């Protein structure tokens, strides 16, 4: 079937099988390999992308279900050479080791800050509770997201 | 890489259209809402529908509304919306208790109440919640609508009163005086299904329990109503002793299976402790003195 999905602001049309999962559509059909695929049980969250601004697990959504919706992947965070504050936060606070969970963590963090600009540590921990990181022990990820929130608040004040 | 077996896909643009399509494609067809129970099952080939009817465009099934007699929830309302609803938390705090511990926030952006009830997995928290509140559900088919009480909704494991060419459209929660409710769940880690869960509701009248609803989750092949425990409570003044007795009955009347989440004796122990805890919190809320 022919599907047209808006990915990172661009309309992408492809002929796919109805059974194709969004994560495979993004990675294999469109070729955006920033989004990761880490499990078959909808547990790991490496595949998280934004659908109409909300984080969803792209391994548990059919590409066909996304027709008419806006999908944002990790590739959309950097704009004209400038990293998004959440990316800077992960860099500053060492929020990753192997990086496998990072694209999902970044997208969940972005959505959290869009809806809750000044989250508490508990709110951050809850937001990422559907995502598994085997390396960092989470503390650095939480600090990275806090850093991004503070950085964004400072930038807003300057503007 | 696990991908579902091949199927045809169609998007419904109306409830009647979805019903007509179910009718046309027969037993091979399935509705898909959030897809967060169905797609994992399809990846494992535990479900192999040949035809999927996507109901996500049916905005008319997404609402939480209140009138004088009841609160009505559209079947496509998502977990995240149920969690955020102050209307729901005000009348039925059991919803927010449960939604805080159902899956994780990302899953909650997609999963729906209709999908949760129709999945008919004994570990679905909302099945226990709706059963304890003695909800009625509206089922629509070619011949019109019918209403079924939650105590007749589950026919067996993964089987409900919803026919193959029918759709669940609404959940109705009766508004009654003196209500209090709570959900208690023990899970292995954040985001997991329950090892055991208990939803309880009480309706107080002049210091005594006029009626009670107790539903046990993940403690048998389907969601279990602890009817003997409910009977014990009716007409009595709430007390710690009474809650403990109700817990002992729940422990006897559940029928948990041993699995990776725990052995039978542990689950029975949880049935007893969680029933008493849920009753205690439900009663405190009914008395407007939330205690934890
Ligand atoms: C990682 C993970 C963890 C989870 N943890 C929990 C948990 O802790 N507690 C919990 O309760 N749940 C949990 N869930 C399940 C989650 O709540 C699901 O969202 C829910 O069970 C199903 O809702 P859905 O809308 O996704 O249904 P779907 O998967 O779309 O559908 C499920 C079934 O219901 C049928 N159906 C759907 N809507 C209707 C309708 N309106 N009328 C008739 N039939 C319909 C479908 O045909 C299908 O058979 C978890 C899920 C995941 C992926
Ligand atoms: S790939 Fe693991 S949750 Fe999606
Ligand atoms: S950085 Fe390795 S899994 Fe998170």
XYZ file of N, CA, C and O in Angstrom, chain B residues 114-124 127 153-160 221-223:
92
model
N -10.598 1.075 25.756
C -11.347 0.037 25.030
C -10.465 -1.161 24.740
O -10.854 -2.319 24.933
N -9.246 -0.891 24.293
C -8.301 -1.975 24.006
C -7.957 -2.744 25.266
O -7.858 -3.968 25.257
N -7.790 -2.024 26.370
C -7.450 -2.688 27.635
C -8.549 -3.658 28.053
O -8.268 -4.795 28.430
N -9.805 -3.209 27.986
C -10.896 -4.076 28.425
C -11.077 -5.240 27.451
O -11.317 -6.378 27.861
N -10.978 -4.957 26.148
C -11.244 -6.003 25.143
C -10.106 -7.013 25.047
O -10.299 -8.133 24.590
N -8.928 -6.628 25.463
C -7.806 -7.569 25.471
C -8.121 -8.717 26.426
O -7.727 -9.847 26.207
N -8.866 -8.399 27.481
C -9.328 -9.416 28.438
C -8.185 -10.230 29.028
O -8.302 -11.418 29.293
N -7.046 -9.561 29.216
C -5.922 -10.174 29.905
C -6.160 -9.890 31.393
O -6.424 -8.752 31.766
N -6.083 -10.919 32.215
C -6.380 -10.741 33.638
C -5.453 -9.729 34.296
O -5.754 -9.201 35.364
N -4.318 -9.450 33.642
C -3.360 -8.511 34.234
C -3.607 -7.069 33.810
O -2.873 -6.176 34.229
N -4.608 -6.819 32.984
C -4.911 -5.433 32.595
C -5.492 -4.707 33.812
O -6.547 -5.083 34.328
N -9.204 -3.407 33.718
C -10.283 -4.388 33.851
C -10.703 -4.476 35.315
O -11.896 -4.502 35.626
N -19.034 -9.299 31.545
C -18.235 -8.914 30.370
C -17.176 -9.959 30.013
O -16.935 -10.248 28.853
N -16.556 -10.532 31.050
C -15.494 -11.509 30.778
C -16.042 -12.918 30.758
O -16.555 -13.415 31.753
N -15.919 -13.541 29.599
C -16.465 -14.877 29.427
C -15.372 -15.915 29.706
O -15.640 -17.018 30.145
N -14.164 -15.565 29.476
C -13.040 -16.470 29.735
C -11.759 -15.721 29.449
O -11.801 -14.541 29.122
N -10.600 -16.409 29.586
C -9.339 -15.728 29.305
C -9.351 -15.197 27.866
O -9.691 -15.933 26.939
N -9.011 -13.965 27.691
C -8.937 -13.324 26.370
C -10.272 -13.384 25.606
O -10.290 -13.298 24.387
N -11.387 -13.577 26.317
C -12.698 -13.625 25.665
C -13.687 -12.722 26.401
O -13.839 -12.819 27.618
N -14.371 -11.859 25.627
C -15.329 -10.936 26.244
C -16.698 -11.098 25.598
O -16.864 -11.854 24.641
N -7.420 -16.721 35.783
C -7.469 -16.706 34.310
C -8.160 -15.458 33.750
O -7.871 -15.043 32.640
N -9.069 -14.873 34.514
C -9.688 -13.600 34.118
C -9.690 -12.704 35.342
O -9.329 -13.139 36.434
N -10.128 -11.475 35.162
C -10.321 -10.583 36.306
C -11.379 -11.219 37.207
O -12.428 -11.632 36.740
